[in-house]
Amino acid sequence: MHEHHPAASGHRPTLAEVAQRAGVSRSTASLAFSGAGPVSDATRARVFAAAESLGYGGPDPVARSLRSGRSGVIGVVIEERVRDAFRDPMNIAMLDGLSDGTSSLGTALLLLPDTDEPESQAPRRPGPIETAAMDAVVLVGCSTRLDRPVSVLRRRGIPIVAIEAKPMEGVLEIALDNREASATAARHLYELGHRDIAVVTLPLGPQHAAGPLSADWQEEATSYTAAQRLSGVLDVYTTLRGWMAPASSTASGIAAGRALLSDAEHRPTAIIAQSDLLAVGILRAAEELGLSVPQDISVVGFDGIRLDGYGPWNLTTLVQPAVEKGRAAGIGIARLLAGETPKPTLLRCTFRRGATTAAPRATD
Amino acid sequence: MHEHHPAASGHRPTLAEVAQRAGVSRSTASLAFSGAGPVSDATRARVFAAAESLGYGGPDPVARSLRSGRSGVIGVVIEERVRDAFRDPMNIAMLDGLSDGTSSLGTALLLLPDTDEPESQAPRRPGPIETAAMDAVVLVGCSTRLDRPVSVLRRRGIPIVAIEAKPMEGVLEIALDNREASATAARHLYELGHRDIAVVTLPLGPQHAAGPLSADWQEEATSYTAAQRLSGVLDVYTTLRGWMAPASSTASGIAAGRALLSDAEHRPTAIIAQSDLLAVGILRAAEELGLSVPQDISVVGFDGIRLDGYGPWNLTTLVQPAVEKGRAAGIGIARLLAGETPKPTLLRCTFRRGATTAAPRATD
DNA sequence: CTGAAAGCGCTTACAG
DNA sequence: CTGAAAGCGCTTACAG
């Protein structure tokens, strides 16, 4: 290190100063940094040397964005609390795929916690969804409040990609066959002979309270994913018991399992959980109640997470392509930004039979 | 909705057009949106009406940033893969606290995967750490490669806050008493009578490969957190066996547990894991090998995560204030941006005795 | 391969 | 409470 850097505090050098020091024009200096135009090696070297001697940190991204029209930022709308959003391994896997699918664009992901409070009528102070600089935004359909972000982003003219959300005008859809996949699981149970089943759903609406499914769940449902998965089961079983979990977690699964399995008189012979985490909780509740799986109760999950962190179970479940969802969203964004009009993507789940489902005990 | 919005595609209206339509100057229109200056109610209403009729989406954040010097973005440097970074519940909790601590600033978090490849000598193409617009950046010290981001960000003049990282010039430190806390755990075991213990560490360096701790771990260690925790144990036990896990996960814990516990001849009487996830894996390996905890082997974790998702254990561990780390970083950033020079923060862990530690069996 | 000019859309002092 | 002026730092056509 034989170059010296002027006071780190105080004045930050600009490209103009670098250009002046190098004895070239601003345009040439700009080209040297961006690599977008033809610059002779000698000139480039002079520019870099000048930058080095001034301690120049590279072109100001904000000024660059203003001129170029690109911010290099992709927004991701998540639930209000980061910790809630990332409790679900599927969200993490999706984010991983998204990060992967967009990194070649040179963009980074901006976390946008959706702090919508359904109760509050007060005009909320604008948050990042309203004001952040972004080239595109990804919405996730298991969220329960998508309408407001969509309308804000539309008006801002920001391209929107939505994963597992209901089809919306002007929103690029990355769909999962939630309904068909759930129907497959239901059919599996039906064919095994189950006639009395229960479904434990993900949060269907914004309230996120545990309890039996209400009769009018359909009107209240704002989570497309949860509603579609439930519909898939109802395509096979017209009557069933429903329990809504407040979150996708083992704790919620345990609570659901206790509620559905405690009463030996009215115990379903099988439970379909809308996530593997819920299924793990149900399995644990069954264990706790002295029930054998799959002899006393069959359990089906959804997601296909690695369960080795949670226990010895070999869960029957639907394996969803979570990383692929994110990657597909990334590809969609790349096309959108390139000015193309990409078509919606439909991804499929795979049924995986494990050891947690079997024929019900013969009724006595 | 009786207003009509001009073609969503094509021209986006600007503040100047809104001002013209409202019959006011650009400055006044700007003030109406930002609320930063005194504007009469009537004028404000006229501006908003004009904006509404033009379908104006609000002031362009990039232009605003260029003028105001603030981007509203806080960067968070995470490990290369999003999924690796968020496998660790402590990172999620920290992020939650950070999101919480910074949201009042009206800022959002930008995920910066650190794609440093130690092997590659090629000049890497610049990523978001080099080019993204940010007001400040948070580094996390359990990462194993901090030097390059720090030097890049310093040169860019972006304020840096580092959580659990080695003290660095010009970097605001949010520290955890990792060494002292680990010494407390070690002392606990020593006082119970353990004389032959093993430590399972988090990744100490950038290579992330499982295996016995090498003698020269100290030179290789770039993860301050892992190194400090190990030093804390060494303050109490001058000799011990060490095993480095490639990640903080139950799977890595199982592998470590098998490696350390399989050989009955050379089995330690206690294991200190540098994370609860690792501890859970070790407990599972012990179970698998038919060992009783704490009779045959004592296990101590670190972090204090909720274990109810993982099993029935009541783990002896050190509870770290993970959410607080993030929140403290957020507060530090707020001060930094306000032009203050905040002092480093030191946060403390709490020892929690569970049921996984006891005196070793009397030797025969 | 290099330079002069224009302008991205906004906010900030400043003057009234 | 409102307006005219300046300028944030850069990139992009365009001309040479």
mmCIF file of C-alpha atoms in Angstrom, chain A:
data_model
loop_
_atom_site.group_PDB
_atom_site.id
_atom_site.type_symbol
_atom_site.label_atom_id
_atom_site.label_comp_id
_atom_site.label_asym_id
_atom_site.label_seq_id
_atom_site.Cartn_x
_atom_site.Cartn_y
_atom_site.Cartn_z
ATOM 1 C CA MET A 1 0.000 0.000 0.000
ATOM 2 C CA HIS A 2 2.051 2.967 -1.121
ATOM 3 C CA GLU A 3 -0.862 5.108 -2.198
ATOM 4 C CA HIS A 4 -2.262 7.444 0.382
ATOM 5 C CA HIS A 5 -5.914 8.081 0.933
ATOM 6 C CA PRO A 6 -7.111 11.559 1.722
ATOM 7 C CA ALA A 7 -9.158 12.074 4.829
ATOM 8 C CA ALA A 8 -11.737 9.322 5.009
ATOM 9 C CA SER A 9 -14.111 11.754 6.595
ATOM 10 C CA GLY A 10 -15.139 14.909 4.821
ATOM 11 C CA HIS A 11 -15.326 15.248 1.089
ATOM 12 C CA ARG A 12 -15.981 12.171 -1.045
ATOM 13 C CA PRO A 13 -14.362 12.510 -4.449
ATOM 14 C CA THR A 14 -16.579 12.479 -7.514
ATOM 15 C CA LEU A 15 -16.091 11.048 -10.942
ATOM 16 C CA ALA A 16 -15.521 14.555 -12.255
ATOM 17 C CA GLU A 17 -12.579 14.999 -9.923
ATOM 18 C CA VAL A 18 -11.139 11.667 -10.918
ATOM 19 C CA ALA A 19 -11.499 12.628 -14.577
ATOM 20 C CA GLN A 20 -9.826 15.955 -14.030
ATOM 21 C CA ARG A 21 -6.947 14.363 -12.170
ATOM 22 C CA ALA A 22 -6.557 11.780 -14.920
ATOM 23 C CA GLY A 23 -6.719 14.489 -17.559
ATOM 24 C CA VAL A 24 -9.716 12.997 -19.352
ATOM 25 C CA SER A 25 -13.347 13.973 -19.740
ATOM 26 C CA ARG A 26 -16.067 12.791 -17.395
ATOM 27 C CA SER A 27 -17.539 10.608 -20.114
ATOM 28 C CA THR A 28 -14.286 8.793 -20.620
ATOM 29 C CA ALA A 29 -13.847 8.256 -16.907
ATOM 30 C CA SER A 30 -17.397 6.940 -16.717
ATOM 31 C CA LEU A 31 -16.717 4.540 -19.555
ATOM 32 C CA ALA A 32 -13.567 3.337 -17.865
ATOM 33 C CA PHE A 33 -15.554 2.341 -14.799
ATOM 34 C CA SER A 34 -18.608 0.892 -16.458
ATOM 35 C CA GLY A 35 -16.740 -0.918 -19.183
ATOM 36 C CA ALA A 36 -19.630 -0.002 -21.459
ATOM 37 C CA GLY A 37 -17.586 1.715 -24.120
ATOM 38 C CA PRO A 38 -14.249 1.454 -25.848
ATOM 39 C CA VAL A 39 -11.472 2.972 -23.779
ATOM 40 C CA SER A 40 -7.782 2.490 -24.439
ATOM 41 C CA ASP A 41 -5.848 0.538 -21.870
ATOM 42 C CA ALA A 42 -3.576 3.456 -21.201
ATOM 43 C CA THR A 43 -6.481 5.789 -20.541
ATOM 44 C CA ARG A 44 -8.217 3.275 -18.324
ATOM 45 C CA ALA A 45 -5.056 2.831 -16.306
ATOM 46 C CA ARG A 46 -4.712 6.596 -15.878
ATOM 47 C CA VAL A 47 -8.301 6.835 -14.680
ATOM 48 C CA PHE A 48 -7.884 3.997 -12.189
ATOM 49 C CA ALA A 49 -4.651 5.457 -10.901
ATOM 50 C CA ALA A 50 -6.327 8.794 -10.369
ATOM 51 C CA ALA A 51 -9.222 7.078 -8.604
ATOM 52 C CA GLU A 52 -6.801 5.207 -6.406
ATOM 53 C CA SER A 53 -4.885 8.301 -5.435
ATOM 54 C CA LEU A 54 -8.057 10.160 -4.557
ATOM 55 C CA GLY A 55 -9.581 7.238 -2.671
ATOM 56 C CA TYR A 56 -12.512 7.229 -5.044
ATOM 57 C CA GLY A 57 -15.005 4.495 -4.094
ATOM 58 C CA GLY A 58 -16.524 4.030 -7.525
ATOM 59 C CA PRO A 59 -19.405 5.769 -9.257
ATOM 60 C CA ASP A 60 -22.203 6.859 -6.963
ATOM 61 C CA PRO A 61 -24.925 4.259 -7.391
ATOM 62 C CA VAL A 62 -27.710 6.714 -6.837
ATOM 63 C CA ALA A 63 -26.561 9.082 -9.542
ATOM 64 C CA ARG A 64 -25.967 6.170 -11.806
ATOM 65 C CA SER A 65 -29.475 4.894 -11.150
ATOM 66 C CA LEU A 66 -31.062 8.235 -11.803
ATOM 67 C CA ARG A 67 -29.422 8.426 -15.160
ATOM 68 C CA SER A 68 -29.707 4.778 -16.160
ATOM 69 C CA GLY A 69 -33.177 4.145 -14.770
ATOM 70 C CA ARG A 70 -32.123 1.005 -12.943
ATOM 71 C CA SER A 71 -31.656 0.688 -9.214
ATOM 72 C CA GLY A 72 -30.338 -2.877 -9.078
ATOM 73 C CA VAL A 73 -32.795 -3.688 -6.328
ATOM 74 C CA ILE A 74 -35.478 -6.368 -6.330
ATOM 75 C CA GLY A 75 -38.029 -6.041 -3.540
ATOM 76 C CA VAL A 76 -39.453 -9.056 -1.748
ATOM 77 C CA VAL A 77 -42.623 -8.505 0.211
ATOM 78 C CA ILE A 78 -42.590 -10.631 3.341
ATOM 79 C CA GLU A 79 -44.855 -10.855 6.322
ATOM 80 C CA GLU A 80 -44.743 -8.200 8.934
ATOM 81 C CA ARG A 81 -42.076 -9.788 11.057
ATOM 82 C CA VAL A 82 -38.907 -11.129 9.520
ATOM 83 C CA ARG A 83 -38.895 -13.932 12.039
ATOM 84 C CA ASP A 84 -42.376 -15.076 11.048
ATOM 85 C CA ALA A 85 -41.537 -15.066 7.373
ATOM 86 C CA PHE A 86 -38.364 -17.070 7.860
ATOM 87 C CA ARG A 87 -39.783 -19.583 10.276
ATOM 88 C CA ASP A 88 -41.094 -21.329 7.189
ATOM 89 C CA PRO A 89 -38.259 -23.223 5.486
ATOM 90 C CA MET A 90 -40.112 -22.953 2.173
ATOM 91 C CA ASN A 91 -39.777 -19.196 2.264
ATOM 92 C CA ILE A 92 -36.078 -19.510 2.868
ATOM 93 C CA ALA A 93 -35.679 -21.999 0.049
ATOM 94 C CA MET A 94 -37.679 -19.741 -2.238
ATOM 95 C CA LEU A 95 -35.551 -16.767 -1.283
ATOM 96 C CA ASP A 96 -32.468 -18.806 -1.952
ATOM 97 C CA GLY A 97 -33.676 -19.625 -5.447
ATOM 98 C CA LEU A 98 -34.660 -16.033 -6.008
ATOM 99 C CA SER A 99 -31.314 -14.756 -4.857
ATOM 100 C CA ASP A 100 -29.695 -17.263 -7.151
ATOM 101 C CA GLY A 101 -31.938 -16.432 -10.105
ATOM 102 C CA THR A 102 -31.412 -12.705 -9.816
ATOM 103 C CA SER A 103 -27.764 -12.482 -8.818
ATOM 104 C CA SER A 104 -26.664 -12.741 -12.427
ATOM 105 C CA LEU A 105 -28.571 -9.510 -12.982
ATOM 106 C CA GLY A 106 -26.240 -7.895 -10.487
ATOM 107 C CA THR A 107 -29.200 -7.091 -8.274
ATOM 108 C CA ALA A 108 -29.766 -7.600 -4.575
ATOM 109 C CA LEU A 109 -32.906 -8.377 -2.615
ATOM 110 C CA LEU A 110 -34.635 -5.766 -0.487
ATOM 111 C CA LEU A 111 -36.765 -7.129 2.343
ATOM 112 C CA LEU A 112 -40.124 -5.392 2.514
ATOM 113 C CA PRO A 113 -42.006 -6.311 5.660
ATOM 114 C CA ASP A 114 -45.660 -5.702 4.958
ATOM 115 C CA THR A 115 -46.785 -3.806 7.998
ATOM 116 C CA ASP A 116 -50.389 -3.618 7.049
ATOM 117 C CA GLU A 117 -52.603 -3.456 10.075
ATOM 118 C CA PRO A 118 -56.050 -4.481 8.953
ATOM 119 C CA GLU A 119 -57.673 -2.769 11.940
ATOM 120 C CA SER A 120 -56.082 0.606 11.568
ATOM 121 C CA GLN A 121 -58.000 3.045 9.445
ATOM 122 C CA ALA A 122 -55.442 5.737 10.027
ATOM 123 C CA PRO A 123 -53.465 6.749 6.950
ATOM 124 C CA ARG A 124 -50.322 4.728 7.517
ATOM 125 C CA ARG A 125 -47.062 6.483 7.104
ATOM 126 C CA PRO A 126 -45.518 5.352 3.868
ATOM 127 C CA GLY A 127 -43.055 2.481 4.148
ATOM 128 C CA PRO A 128 -40.487 1.014 1.788
ATOM 129 C CA ILE A 129 -43.150 -0.507 -0.455
ATOM 130 C CA GLU A 130 -44.285 3.021 -1.171
ATOM 131 C CA THR A 131 -40.928 4.727 -1.336
ATOM 132 C CA ALA A 132 -38.010 2.376 -1.950
ATOM 133 C CA ALA A 133 -36.181 2.411 -5.261
ATOM 134 C CA MET A 134 -36.778 -0.952 -6.920
ATOM 135 C CA ASP A 135 -36.683 -2.411 -10.414
ATOM 136 C CA ALA A 136 -39.218 -5.141 -9.640
ATOM 137 C CA VAL A 137 -40.989 -6.756 -6.724
ATOM 138 C CA VAL A 138 -41.793 -10.334 -5.781
ATOM 139 C CA LEU A 139 -44.924 -11.122 -3.829
ATOM 140 C CA VAL A 140 -45.590 -14.396 -2.076
ATOM 141 C CA GLY A 141 -49.117 -15.711 -2.210
ATOM 142 C CA CYS A 142 -49.183 -17.441 1.117
ATOM 143 C CA SER A 143 -49.215 -13.939 2.505
ATOM 144 C CA THR A 144 -52.652 -12.919 3.534
ATOM 145 C CA ARG A 145 -52.649 -9.286 2.425
ATOM 146 C CA LEU A 146 -51.606 -8.712 -1.131
ATOM 147 C CA ASP A 147 -54.089 -6.192 -2.438
ATOM 148 C CA ARG A 148 -52.591 -3.066 -1.024
ATOM 149 C CA PRO A 149 -48.998 -3.753 -2.054
ATOM 150 C CA VAL A 150 -50.206 -4.632 -5.524
ATOM 151 C CA SER A 151 -52.131 -1.425 -5.965
ATOM 152 C CA VAL A 152 -49.272 0.692 -4.652
ATOM 153 C CA LEU A 153 -46.700 -1.000 -6.848
ATOM 154 C CA ARG A 154 -48.885 -0.874 -9.924
ATOM 155 C CA ARG A 155 -49.303 2.830 -9.560
ATOM 156 C CA ARG A 156 -45.585 3.204 -9.096
ATOM 157 C CA GLY A 157 -45.122 1.344 -12.349
ATOM 158 C CA ILE A 158 -42.948 -1.339 -10.782
ATOM 159 C CA PRO A 159 -43.155 -4.777 -12.425
ATOM 160 C CA ILE A 160 -44.639 -7.397 -10.127
ATOM 161 C CA VAL A 161 -44.048 -11.129 -9.972
ATOM 162 C CA ALA A 162 -46.271 -13.130 -7.650
ATOM 163 C CA ILE A 163 -45.584 -16.619 -6.387
ATOM 164 C CA GLU A 164 -48.639 -18.715 -5.588
ATOM 165 C CA ALA A 165 -50.951 -15.741 -5.657
ATOM 166 C CA LYS A 166 -54.312 -15.489 -7.293
ATOM 167 C CA PRO A 167 -53.994 -14.380 -10.907
ATOM 168 C CA MET A 168 -53.959 -10.599 -11.095
ATOM 169 C CA GLU A 169 -53.976 -8.250 -14.027
ATOM 170 C CA GLY A 170 -50.484 -7.167 -14.949
ATOM 171 C CA VAL A 171 -48.818 -9.464 -12.431
ATOM 172 C CA LEU A 172 -46.531 -12.237 -13.647
ATOM 173 C CA GLU A 173 -47.673 -15.452 -12.032
ATOM 174 C CA ILE A 174 -45.450 -18.242 -10.736
ATOM 175 C CA ALA A 175 -47.994 -20.871 -9.828
ATOM 176 C CA LEU A 176 -47.849 -24.109 -7.907
ATOM 177 C CA ASP A 177 -50.409 -26.879 -8.430
ATOM 178 C CA ASN A 178 -51.532 -26.632 -4.814
ATOM 179 C CA ARG A 179 -55.079 -27.721 -5.515
ATOM 180 C CA GLU A 180 -54.196 -30.750 -7.623
ATOM 181 C CA ALA A 181 -51.409 -31.786 -5.294
ATOM 182 C CA SER A 182 -53.709 -31.633 -2.288
ATOM 183 C CA ALA A 183 -56.316 -33.620 -4.177
ATOM 184 C CA THR A 184 -53.673 -36.249 -4.823
ATOM 185 C CA ALA A 185 -52.978 -36.549 -1.114
ATOM 186 C CA ALA A 186 -56.679 -36.733 -0.360
ATOM 187 C CA ARG A 187 -57.193 -39.407 -2.985
ATOM 188 C CA HIS A 188 -54.334 -41.369 -1.463
ATOM 189 C CA LEU A 189 -56.153 -41.401 1.869
ATOM 190 C CA TYR A 190 -59.489 -42.133 0.293
ATOM 191 C CA GLU A 191 -58.096 -45.104 -1.531
ATOM 192 C CA LEU A 192 -56.586 -46.402 1.687
ATOM 193 C CA GLY A 193 -60.097 -46.430 3.034
ATOM 194 C CA HIS A 194 -60.233 -43.269 5.137
ATOM 195 C CA ARG A 195 -63.695 -41.762 5.383
ATOM 196 C CA ASP A 196 -63.273 -39.396 8.285
ATOM 197 C CA ILE A 197 -60.435 -36.981 7.873
ATOM 198 C CA ALA A 198 -59.376 -33.585 9.122
ATOM 199 C CA VAL A 199 -57.378 -30.827 7.494
ATOM 200 C CA VAL A 200 -55.063 -28.480 9.357
ATOM 201 C CA THR A 201 -54.691 -25.359 7.273
ATOM 202 C CA LEU A 202 -52.188 -22.573 7.112
ATOM 203 C CA PRO A 203 -53.527 -19.144 8.044
ATOM 204 C CA LEU A 204 -56.344 -18.440 5.624
ATOM 205 C CA GLY A 205 -56.894 -14.814 6.404
ATOM 206 C CA PRO A 206 -55.161 -11.912 8.050
ATOM 207 C CA GLN A 207 -56.341 -12.714 11.583
ATOM 208 C CA HIS A 208 -54.003 -15.697 12.193
ATOM 209 C CA ALA A 209 -55.935 -17.186 15.110
ATOM 210 C CA ALA A 210 -56.042 -20.905 15.835
ATOM 211 C CA GLY A 211 -59.392 -22.657 15.836
ATOM 212 C CA PRO A 212 -61.908 -24.771 13.956
ATOM 213 C CA LEU A 213 -62.461 -23.729 10.386
ATOM 214 C CA SER A 214 -65.500 -21.551 10.091
ATOM 215 C CA ALA A 215 -68.227 -22.418 7.612
ATOM 216 C CA ASP A 216 -67.612 -19.254 5.658
ATOM 217 C CA TRP A 217 -63.855 -19.696 5.382
ATOM 218 C CA GLN A 218 -64.137 -19.197 1.681
ATOM 219 C CA GLU A 219 -65.231 -15.593 2.000
ATOM 220 C CA GLU A 220 -62.584 -14.767 4.555
ATOM 221 C CA ALA A 221 -59.740 -16.509 2.803
ATOM 222 C CA THR A 222 -57.091 -14.147 1.504
ATOM 223 C CA SER A 223 -54.258 -16.664 1.362
ATOM 224 C CA TYR A 224 -54.506 -18.190 -2.066
ATOM 225 C CA THR A 225 -52.130 -21.017 -1.212
ATOM 226 C CA ALA A 226 -54.078 -22.148 1.849
ATOM 227 C CA ALA A 227 -57.420 -21.818 0.085
ATOM 228 C CA GLN A 228 -56.273 -23.779 -2.946
ATOM 229 C CA ARG A 229 -54.855 -26.591 -0.858
ATOM 230 C CA LEU A 230 -58.088 -26.820 1.082
ATOM 231 C CA SER A 231 -60.122 -26.822 -2.116
ATOM 232 C CA GLY A 232 -58.048 -29.688 -3.412
ATOM 233 C CA VAL A 233 -58.979 -31.830 -0.440
ATOM 234 C CA LEU A 234 -62.615 -30.805 -0.771
ATOM 235 C CA ASP A 235 -62.507 -32.000 -4.361
ATOM 236 C CA VAL A 236 -62.187 -35.492 -2.883
ATOM 237 C CA TYR A 237 -63.839 -35.248 0.531
ATOM 238 C CA THR A 238 -66.963 -33.129 0.507
ATOM 239 C CA THR A 239 -67.170 -33.226 4.268
ATOM 240 C CA LEU A 240 -64.284 -32.929 6.612
ATOM 241 C CA ARG A 241 -63.212 -31.289 9.783
ATOM 242 C CA GLY A 242 -61.010 -28.257 9.484
ATOM 243 C CA TRP A 243 -58.644 -26.580 11.888
ATOM 244 C CA MET A 244 -56.810 -23.399 11.086
ATOM 245 C CA ALA A 245 -53.316 -23.032 12.442
ATOM 246 C CA PRO A 246 -52.041 -19.530 13.213
ATOM 247 C CA ALA A 247 -48.690 -20.205 11.573
ATOM 248 C CA SER A 248 -46.667 -22.910 9.907
ATOM 249 C CA SER A 249 -44.814 -24.250 12.924
ATOM 250 C CA THR A 250 -44.474 -27.389 14.980
ATOM 251 C CA ALA A 251 -45.975 -25.604 17.968
ATOM 252 C CA SER A 252 -49.127 -24.810 16.003
ATOM 253 C CA GLY A 253 -49.158 -28.398 14.789
ATOM 254 C CA ILE A 254 -49.026 -29.715 18.322
ATOM 255 C CA ALA A 255 -51.948 -27.518 19.305
ATOM 256 C CA ALA A 256 -53.916 -28.625 16.261
ATOM 257 C CA GLY A 257 -53.104 -32.272 16.915
ATOM 258 C CA ARG A 258 -54.246 -32.029 20.502
ATOM 259 C CA ALA A 259 -57.467 -30.353 19.468
ATOM 260 C CA LEU A 260 -58.268 -32.939 16.814
ATOM 261 C CA LEU A 261 -57.011 -36.109 18.488
ATOM 262 C CA SER A 262 -57.791 -35.753 22.175
ATOM 263 C CA ASP A 263 -61.383 -36.862 21.975
ATOM 264 C CA ALA A 264 -61.265 -40.593 21.230
ATOM 265 C CA GLU A 265 -64.949 -40.590 20.343
ATOM 266 C CA HIS A 266 -64.605 -38.112 17.524
ATOM 267 C CA ARG A 267 -61.187 -38.791 16.227
ATOM 268 C CA PRO A 268 -60.527 -38.645 12.481
ATOM 269 C CA THR A 269 -58.591 -41.560 11.027
ATOM 270 C CA ALA A 270 -56.333 -39.266 9.048
ATOM 271 C CA ILE A 271 -55.112 -35.688 9.077
ATOM 272 C CA ILE A 272 -53.861 -33.686 6.143
ATOM 273 C CA ALA A 273 -51.588 -30.859 7.238
ATOM 274 C CA GLN A 274 -50.888 -28.008 4.874
ATOM 275 C CA SER A 275 -47.215 -27.979 5.816
ATOM 276 C CA ASP A 276 -44.641 -30.451 7.060
ATOM 277 C CA LEU A 277 -43.962 -28.363 10.129
ATOM 278 C CA LEU A 278 -47.620 -28.658 11.094
ATOM 279 C CA ALA A 279 -47.476 -32.369 10.347
ATOM 280 C CA VAL A 280 -44.492 -32.791 12.659
ATOM 281 C CA GLY A 281 -46.438 -31.091 15.422
ATOM 282 C CA ILE A 282 -49.400 -33.382 14.817
ATOM 283 C CA LEU A 283 -47.133 -36.416 14.943
ATOM 284 C CA ARG A 284 -45.762 -35.210 18.209
ATOM 285 C CA ALA A 285 -49.230 -34.636 19.620
ATOM 286 C CA ALA A 286 -50.207 -38.139 18.554
ATOM 287 C CA GLU A 287 -47.136 -39.541 20.299
ATOM 288 C CA GLU A 288 -48.024 -37.576 23.381
ATOM 289 C CA LEU A 289 -51.553 -39.044 23.350
ATOM 290 C CA GLY A 290 -50.215 -42.559 22.980
ATOM 291 C CA LEU A 291 -51.465 -42.975 19.446
ATOM 292 C CA SER A 292 -49.538 -45.017 16.903
ATOM 293 C CA VAL A 293 -48.845 -43.668 13.466
ATOM 294 C CA PRO A 294 -50.027 -44.876 11.016
ATOM 295 C CA GLN A 295 -52.055 -47.541 12.852
ATOM 296 C CA ASP A 296 -54.240 -45.174 14.855
ATOM 297 C CA ILE A 297 -53.886 -42.085 12.748
ATOM 298 C CA SER A 298 -52.499 -41.332 9.318
ATOM 299 C CA VAL A 299 -50.741 -38.015 8.725
ATOM 300 C CA VAL A 300 -49.891 -36.284 5.470
ATOM 301 C CA GLY A 301 -47.780 -33.157 5.200
ATOM 302 C CA PHE A 302 -46.960 -30.662 2.497
ATOM 303 C CA ASP A 303 -43.620 -29.197 1.382
ATOM 304 C CA GLY A 304 -41.107 -31.980 1.531
ATOM 305 C CA ILE A 305 -38.665 -30.360 3.924
ATOM 306 C CA ARG A 306 -35.775 -32.345 5.336
ATOM 307 C CA LEU A 307 -37.115 -33.721 8.553
ATOM 308 C CA ASP A 308 -33.884 -35.014 10.036
ATOM 309 C CA GLY A 309 -33.736 -32.016 12.319
ATOM 310 C CA TYR A 310 -37.162 -32.764 13.722
ATOM 311 C CA GLY A 311 -37.328 -36.459 14.389
ATOM 312 C CA PRO A 312 -37.271 -39.958 13.033
ATOM 313 C CA TRP A 313 -40.395 -39.718 10.920
ATOM 314 C CA ASN A 314 -40.690 -40.707 7.321
ATOM 315 C CA LEU A 315 -43.560 -38.437 6.432
ATOM 316 C CA THR A 316 -45.975 -38.935 3.589
ATOM 317 C CA THR A 317 -46.035 -35.567 1.909
ATOM 318 C CA LEU A 318 -46.075 -33.472 -1.222
ATOM 319 C CA VAL A 319 -42.658 -32.303 -2.235
ATOM 320 C CA GLN A 320 -42.834 -28.814 -3.607
ATOM 321 C CA PRO A 321 -40.146 -27.218 -5.767
ATOM 322 C CA ALA A 322 -39.512 -24.313 -3.427
ATOM 323 C CA VAL A 323 -36.128 -23.279 -4.726
ATOM 324 C CA GLU A 324 -37.512 -23.517 -8.240
ATOM 325 C CA LYS A 325 -40.289 -21.096 -7.371
ATOM 326 C CA GLY A 326 -37.734 -18.476 -6.498
ATOM 327 C CA ARG A 327 -35.582 -19.227 -9.484
ATOM 328 C CA ALA A 328 -38.583 -19.018 -11.807
ATOM 329 C CA ALA A 329 -39.470 -15.670 -10.288
ATOM 330 C CA GLY A 330 -35.922 -14.520 -10.927
ATOM 331 C CA ILE A 331 -36.059 -15.592 -14.531
ATOM 332 C CA GLY A 332 -39.413 -13.857 -14.923
ATOM 333 C CA ILE A 333 -37.945 -10.657 -13.542
ATOM 334 C CA ALA A 334 -35.000 -10.835 -15.894
ATOM 335 C CA ARG A 335 -37.398 -11.113 -18.841
ATOM 336 C CA LEU A 336 -39.605 -8.346 -17.569
ATOM 337 C CA LEU A 337 -36.619 -6.040 -17.215
ATOM 338 C CA ALA A 338 -35.479 -6.986 -20.691
ATOM 339 C CA GLY A 339 -38.780 -5.680 -21.973
ATOM 340 C CA GLU A 340 -40.221 -9.075 -22.825
ATOM 341 C CA THR A 341 -43.654 -10.267 -21.772
ATOM 342 C CA PRO A 342 -42.983 -13.628 -20.162
ATOM 343 C CA LYS A 343 -45.734 -16.201 -19.734
ATOM 344 C CA PRO A 344 -46.885 -17.472 -16.350
ATOM 345 C CA THR A 345 -45.032 -20.466 -14.967
ATOM 346 C CA LEU A 346 -46.728 -23.481 -13.441
ATOM 347 C CA LEU A 347 -44.669 -25.675 -11.144
ATOM 348 C CA ARG A 348 -45.726 -29.060 -9.858
ATOM 349 C CA CYS A 349 -45.444 -30.900 -6.572
ATOM 350 C CA THR A 350 -44.515 -34.564 -6.280
ATOM 351 C CA PHE A 351 -46.380 -36.974 -4.034
ATOM 352 C CA ARG A 352 -44.018 -38.892 -1.805
ATOM 353 C CA ARG A 353 -45.404 -41.785 0.152
ATOM 354 C CA GLY A 354 -43.718 -42.235 3.475
ATOM 355 C CA ALA A 355 -44.549 -44.349 6.490
ATOM 356 C CA THR A 356 -47.134 -42.124 8.153
ATOM 357 C CA THR A 357 -50.132 -43.239 6.138
ATOM 358 C CA ALA A 358 -51.877 -46.615 6.036
ATOM 359 C CA ALA A 359 -55.362 -48.064 5.954
ATOM 360 C CA PRO A 360 -57.435 -47.174 9.000
ATOM 361 C CA ARG A 361 -58.096 -49.822 11.635
ATOM 362 C CA ALA A 362 -61.182 -51.830 10.825
ATOM 363 C CA THR A 363 -64.075 -50.114 12.590
ATOM 364 C CA ASP A 364 -65.723 -52.144 15.282
#
